[in-house]
GROMACS .gro file of C-alpha atoms in nm:
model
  223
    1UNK     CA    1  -8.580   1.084  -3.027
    2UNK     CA    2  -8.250   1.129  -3.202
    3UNK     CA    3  -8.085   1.198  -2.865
    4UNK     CA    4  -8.205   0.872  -2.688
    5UNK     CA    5  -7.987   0.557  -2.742
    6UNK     CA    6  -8.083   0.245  -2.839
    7UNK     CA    7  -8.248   0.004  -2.591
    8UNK     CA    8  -7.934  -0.262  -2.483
    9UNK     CA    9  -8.032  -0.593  -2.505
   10UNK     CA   10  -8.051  -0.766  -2.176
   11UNK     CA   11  -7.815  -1.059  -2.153
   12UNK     CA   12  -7.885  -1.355  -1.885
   13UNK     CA   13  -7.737  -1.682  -1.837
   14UNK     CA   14  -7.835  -2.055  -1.908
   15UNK     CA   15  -7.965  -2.176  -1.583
   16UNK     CA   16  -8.017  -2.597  -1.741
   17UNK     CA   17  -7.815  -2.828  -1.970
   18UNK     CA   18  -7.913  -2.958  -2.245
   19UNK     CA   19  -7.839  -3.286  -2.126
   20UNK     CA   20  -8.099  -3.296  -1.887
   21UNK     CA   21  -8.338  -3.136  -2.113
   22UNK     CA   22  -8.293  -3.040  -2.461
   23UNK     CA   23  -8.625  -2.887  -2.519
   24UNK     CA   24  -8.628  -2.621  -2.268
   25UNK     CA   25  -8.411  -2.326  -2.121
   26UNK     CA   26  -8.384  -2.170  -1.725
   27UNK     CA   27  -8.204  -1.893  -1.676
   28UNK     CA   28  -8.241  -1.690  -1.309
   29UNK     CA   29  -8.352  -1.306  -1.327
   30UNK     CA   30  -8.371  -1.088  -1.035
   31UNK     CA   31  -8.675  -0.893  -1.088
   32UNK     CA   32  -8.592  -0.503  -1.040
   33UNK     CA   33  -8.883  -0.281  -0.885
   34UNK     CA   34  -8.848   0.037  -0.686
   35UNK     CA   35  -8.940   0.377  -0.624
   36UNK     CA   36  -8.737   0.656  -0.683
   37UNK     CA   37  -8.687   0.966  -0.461
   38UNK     CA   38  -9.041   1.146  -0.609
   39UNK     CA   39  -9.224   0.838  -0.553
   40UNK     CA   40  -9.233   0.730  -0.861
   41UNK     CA   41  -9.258   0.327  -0.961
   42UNK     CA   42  -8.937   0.219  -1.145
   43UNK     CA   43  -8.885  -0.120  -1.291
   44UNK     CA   44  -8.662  -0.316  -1.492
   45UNK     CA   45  -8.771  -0.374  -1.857
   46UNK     CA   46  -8.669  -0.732  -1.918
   47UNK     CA   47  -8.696  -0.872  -1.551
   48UNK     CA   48  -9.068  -0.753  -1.496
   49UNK     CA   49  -9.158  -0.850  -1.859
   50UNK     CA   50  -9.026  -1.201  -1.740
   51UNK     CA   51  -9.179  -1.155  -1.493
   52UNK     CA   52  -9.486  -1.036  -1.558
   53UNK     CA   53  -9.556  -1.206  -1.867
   54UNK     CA   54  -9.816  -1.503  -1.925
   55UNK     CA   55  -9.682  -1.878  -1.902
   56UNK     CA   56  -9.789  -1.890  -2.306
   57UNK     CA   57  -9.654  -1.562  -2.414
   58UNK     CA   58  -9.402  -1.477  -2.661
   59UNK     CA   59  -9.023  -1.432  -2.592
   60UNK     CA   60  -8.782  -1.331  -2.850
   61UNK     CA   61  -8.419  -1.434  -2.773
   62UNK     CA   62  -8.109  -1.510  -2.929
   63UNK     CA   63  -7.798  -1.671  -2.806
   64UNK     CA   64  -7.445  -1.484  -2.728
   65UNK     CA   65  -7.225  -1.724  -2.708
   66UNK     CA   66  -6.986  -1.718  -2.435
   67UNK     CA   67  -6.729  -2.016  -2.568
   68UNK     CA   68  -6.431  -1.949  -2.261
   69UNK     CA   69  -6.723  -2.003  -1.996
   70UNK     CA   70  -6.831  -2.382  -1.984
   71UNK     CA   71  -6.754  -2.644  -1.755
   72UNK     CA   72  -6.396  -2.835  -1.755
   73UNK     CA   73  -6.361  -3.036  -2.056
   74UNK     CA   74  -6.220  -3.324  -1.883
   75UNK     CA   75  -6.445  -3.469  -1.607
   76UNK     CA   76  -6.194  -3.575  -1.358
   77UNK     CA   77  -6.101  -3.223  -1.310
   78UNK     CA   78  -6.228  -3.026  -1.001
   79UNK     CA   79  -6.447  -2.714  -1.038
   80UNK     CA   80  -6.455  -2.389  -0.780
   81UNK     CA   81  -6.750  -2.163  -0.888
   82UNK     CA   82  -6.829  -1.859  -0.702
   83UNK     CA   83  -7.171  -1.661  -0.761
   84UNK     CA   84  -7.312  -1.456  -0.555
   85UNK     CA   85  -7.677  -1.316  -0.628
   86UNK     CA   86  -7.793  -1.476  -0.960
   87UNK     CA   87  -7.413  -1.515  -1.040
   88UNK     CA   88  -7.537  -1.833  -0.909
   89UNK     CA   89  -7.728  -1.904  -1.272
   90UNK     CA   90  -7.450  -2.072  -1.474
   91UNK     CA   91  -7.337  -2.244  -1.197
   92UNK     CA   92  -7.669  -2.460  -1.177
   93UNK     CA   93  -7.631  -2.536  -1.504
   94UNK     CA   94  -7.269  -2.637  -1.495
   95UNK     CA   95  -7.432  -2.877  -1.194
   96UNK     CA   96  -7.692  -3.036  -1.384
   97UNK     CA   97  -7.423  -3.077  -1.697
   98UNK     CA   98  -7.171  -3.261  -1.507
   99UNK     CA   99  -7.366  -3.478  -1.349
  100UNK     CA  100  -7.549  -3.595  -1.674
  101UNK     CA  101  -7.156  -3.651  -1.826
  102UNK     CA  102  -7.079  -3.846  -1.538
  103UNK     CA  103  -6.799  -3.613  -1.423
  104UNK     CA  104  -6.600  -3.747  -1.159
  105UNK     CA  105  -6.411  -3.397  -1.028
  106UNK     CA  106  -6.592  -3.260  -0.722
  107UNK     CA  107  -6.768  -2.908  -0.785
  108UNK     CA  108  -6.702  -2.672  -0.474
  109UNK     CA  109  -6.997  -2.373  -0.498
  110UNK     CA  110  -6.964  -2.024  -0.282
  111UNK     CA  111  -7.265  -1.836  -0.277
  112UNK     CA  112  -7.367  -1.515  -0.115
  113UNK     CA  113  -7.685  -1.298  -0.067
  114UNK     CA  114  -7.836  -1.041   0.157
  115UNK     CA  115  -8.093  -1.264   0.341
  116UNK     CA  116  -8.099  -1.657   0.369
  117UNK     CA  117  -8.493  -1.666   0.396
  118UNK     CA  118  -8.571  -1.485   0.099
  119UNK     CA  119  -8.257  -1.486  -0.134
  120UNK     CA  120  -8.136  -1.853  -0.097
  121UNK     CA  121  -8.144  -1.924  -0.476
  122UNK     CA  122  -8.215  -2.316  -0.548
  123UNK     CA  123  -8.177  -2.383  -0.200
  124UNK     CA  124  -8.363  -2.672  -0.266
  125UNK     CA  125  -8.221  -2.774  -0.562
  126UNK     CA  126  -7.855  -2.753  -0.452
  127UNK     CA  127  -7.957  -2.960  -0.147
  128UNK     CA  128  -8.091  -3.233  -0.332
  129UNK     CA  129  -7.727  -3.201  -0.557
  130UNK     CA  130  -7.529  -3.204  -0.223
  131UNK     CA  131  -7.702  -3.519  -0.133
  132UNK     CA  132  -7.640  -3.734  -0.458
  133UNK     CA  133  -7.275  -3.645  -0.421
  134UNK     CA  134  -7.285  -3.388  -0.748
  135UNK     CA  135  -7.203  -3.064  -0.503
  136UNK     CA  136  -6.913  -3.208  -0.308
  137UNK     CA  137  -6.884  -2.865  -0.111
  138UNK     CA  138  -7.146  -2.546  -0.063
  139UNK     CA  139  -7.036  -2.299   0.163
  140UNK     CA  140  -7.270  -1.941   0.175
  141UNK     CA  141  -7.249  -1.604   0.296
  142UNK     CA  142  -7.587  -1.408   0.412
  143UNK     CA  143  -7.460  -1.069   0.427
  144UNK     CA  144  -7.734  -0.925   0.637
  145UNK     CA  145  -7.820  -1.207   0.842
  146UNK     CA  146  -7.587  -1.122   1.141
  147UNK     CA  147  -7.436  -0.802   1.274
  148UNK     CA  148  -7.054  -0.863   1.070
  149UNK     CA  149  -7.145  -0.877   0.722
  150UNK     CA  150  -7.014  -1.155   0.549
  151UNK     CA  151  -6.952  -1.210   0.211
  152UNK     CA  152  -6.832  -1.455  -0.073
  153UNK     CA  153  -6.489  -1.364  -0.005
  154UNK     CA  154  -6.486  -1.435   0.375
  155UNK     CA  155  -6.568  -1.764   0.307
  156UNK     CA  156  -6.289  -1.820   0.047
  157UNK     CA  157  -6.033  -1.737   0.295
  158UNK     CA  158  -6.210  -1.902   0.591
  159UNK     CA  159  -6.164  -2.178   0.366
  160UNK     CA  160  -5.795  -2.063   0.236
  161UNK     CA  161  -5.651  -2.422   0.305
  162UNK     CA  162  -5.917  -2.644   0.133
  163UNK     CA  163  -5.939  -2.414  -0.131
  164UNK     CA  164  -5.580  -2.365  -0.236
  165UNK     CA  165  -5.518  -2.768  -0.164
  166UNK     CA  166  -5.825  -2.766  -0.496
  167UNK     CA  167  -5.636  -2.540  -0.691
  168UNK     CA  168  -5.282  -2.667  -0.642
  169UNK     CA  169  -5.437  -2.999  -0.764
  170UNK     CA  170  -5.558  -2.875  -1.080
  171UNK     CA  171  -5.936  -2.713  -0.997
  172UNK     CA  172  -6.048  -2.451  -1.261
  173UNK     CA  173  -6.241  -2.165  -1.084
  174UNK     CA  174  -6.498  -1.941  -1.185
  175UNK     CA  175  -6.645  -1.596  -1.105
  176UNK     CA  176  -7.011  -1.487  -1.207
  177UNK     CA  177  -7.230  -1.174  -1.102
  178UNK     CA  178  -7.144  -0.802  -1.020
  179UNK     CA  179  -6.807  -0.664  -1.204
  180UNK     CA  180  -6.823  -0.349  -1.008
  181UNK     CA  181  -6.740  -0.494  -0.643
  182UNK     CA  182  -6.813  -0.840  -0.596
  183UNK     CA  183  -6.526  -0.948  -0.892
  184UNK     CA  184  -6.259  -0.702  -0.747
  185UNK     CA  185  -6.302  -0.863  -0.391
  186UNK     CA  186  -6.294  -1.197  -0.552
  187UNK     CA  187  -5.998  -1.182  -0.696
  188UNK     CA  188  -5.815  -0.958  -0.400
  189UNK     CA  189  -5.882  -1.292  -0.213
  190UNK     CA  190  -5.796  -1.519  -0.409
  191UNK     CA  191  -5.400  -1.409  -0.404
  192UNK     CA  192  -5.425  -1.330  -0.068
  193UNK     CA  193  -5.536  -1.733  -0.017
  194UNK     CA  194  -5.260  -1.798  -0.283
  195UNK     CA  195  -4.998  -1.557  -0.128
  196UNK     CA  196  -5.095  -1.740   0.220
  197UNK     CA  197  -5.119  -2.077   0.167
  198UNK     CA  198  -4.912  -2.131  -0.097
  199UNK     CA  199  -4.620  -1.974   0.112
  200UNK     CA  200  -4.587  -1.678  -0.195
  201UNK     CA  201  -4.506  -1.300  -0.127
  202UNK     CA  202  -4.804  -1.078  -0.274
  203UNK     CA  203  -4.629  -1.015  -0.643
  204UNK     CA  204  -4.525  -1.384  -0.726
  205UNK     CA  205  -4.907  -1.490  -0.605
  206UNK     CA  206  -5.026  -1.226  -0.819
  207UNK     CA  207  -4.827  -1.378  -1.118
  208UNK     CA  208  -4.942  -1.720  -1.058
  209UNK     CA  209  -5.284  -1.535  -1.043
  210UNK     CA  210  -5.245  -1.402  -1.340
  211UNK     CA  211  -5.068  -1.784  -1.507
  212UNK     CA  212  -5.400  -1.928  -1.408
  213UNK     CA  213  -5.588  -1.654  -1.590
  214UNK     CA  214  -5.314  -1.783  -1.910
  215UNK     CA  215  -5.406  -2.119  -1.822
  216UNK     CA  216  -5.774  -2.050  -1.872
  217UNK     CA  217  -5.863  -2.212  -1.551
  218UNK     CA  218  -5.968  -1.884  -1.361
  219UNK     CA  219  -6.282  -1.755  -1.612
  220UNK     CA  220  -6.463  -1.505  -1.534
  221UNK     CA  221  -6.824  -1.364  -1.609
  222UNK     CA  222  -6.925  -1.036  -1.492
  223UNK     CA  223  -7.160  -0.752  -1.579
   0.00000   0.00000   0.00000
């Protein structure tokens, strides 16, 4: 048993505010279930415990705090938040939070999955937050819905214009889900829309890039 590490902790993020409701917390797990090459079931051990588990059963947690992630502190300012898969999580939470502080800075939201009639996270929910003005902008990218894939990234520099108009006037932007690919291609387009738009060559969009990191208004989150 010596030889077997330690179970690592599974760490999701806050899907609500507290604002809306102080006495309960969402967060958005993708349930993990397959069989591998022998046939054999495989499943996640948090997500199908979650999943699985009774609406009155037990569920030890504890809180890592993540203190660089969180919404703009000032409410005028405009907020870019791209999450793909449930990347998406914190991003309904930094929804419900500005609306309940009666932020006035539009909230742009990218969002990306394989299918649009069974992955659409809080379709629903983001349409009723387009509607009462909170989501100024929601553009998506169903990756397997056409023959060209399409992905968060193709939409950000469809969208190279509007989006580096946002962050020339002051818009923070965020990046939540996969580390391995989804980040990388993220941020590859975001200095090319930088490098384009902004009339840069590819090293001095890379350094604003980077000045933005410095400035703390290009957080990421990424596992």
């Amino acid at each position: 048993m010596n030889a077997l590490p330690k179970l690592q902790p599974r760490l999701y993020s806050i899907s609500s505010s507290p604002l809306v409701d102080p006495d309960t917390i969402r967060t958005t797990v993708s349930v993990v279930r397959f069989a591998n090459e022998a046939g054999r079931e495989r499943k996640g051990v948090c997500s199908t415990f979650l999943a699985d588990a009774g609406p009155d059963a037990p569920v030890p947690v504890f809180v890592q705090r993540a203190t660089h992630f969180k919404p703009p502190a000032d409410g005028a300012t405009p907020a870019i938040m791209v999450g793909p898969g449930t990347g998406i999580s914190p991003f309904v939470g930094f929804l419900h939070d500005r609306r309940a502080r009666g932020a006035t800075g539009p909230n742009w939201l990218f969002f990306g999955a394989p299918r649009e009639s069974t992955d659409h996270y809080y379709a629903d929910e983001l349409g009723r937050l387009r509607a009462d003005g909170t989501l100024a902008r929601l553009d998506t990218a169903f990756s397997r819905d056409q023959r060209a894939k399409v992905y968060v990234q193709d939409r950000m520099r469809e969208h190279g214009a509007q989006l580096w108009a946002w962050l020339r006037d002051g818009a923070h932007f965020y990046v939540c889900g996969d580390a391995t690919r989804m980040a990388k291609d993220v941020d590859l387009a975001l200095r090319e829309v930088v490098a384009a738009h902004g009339k840069m060559s590819a090293d001095d969009a890379a350094a604003w890039v980077k000045q933005l990191a410095a400035d703390k208004r290009y957080v990421r989150d990424v596992y």
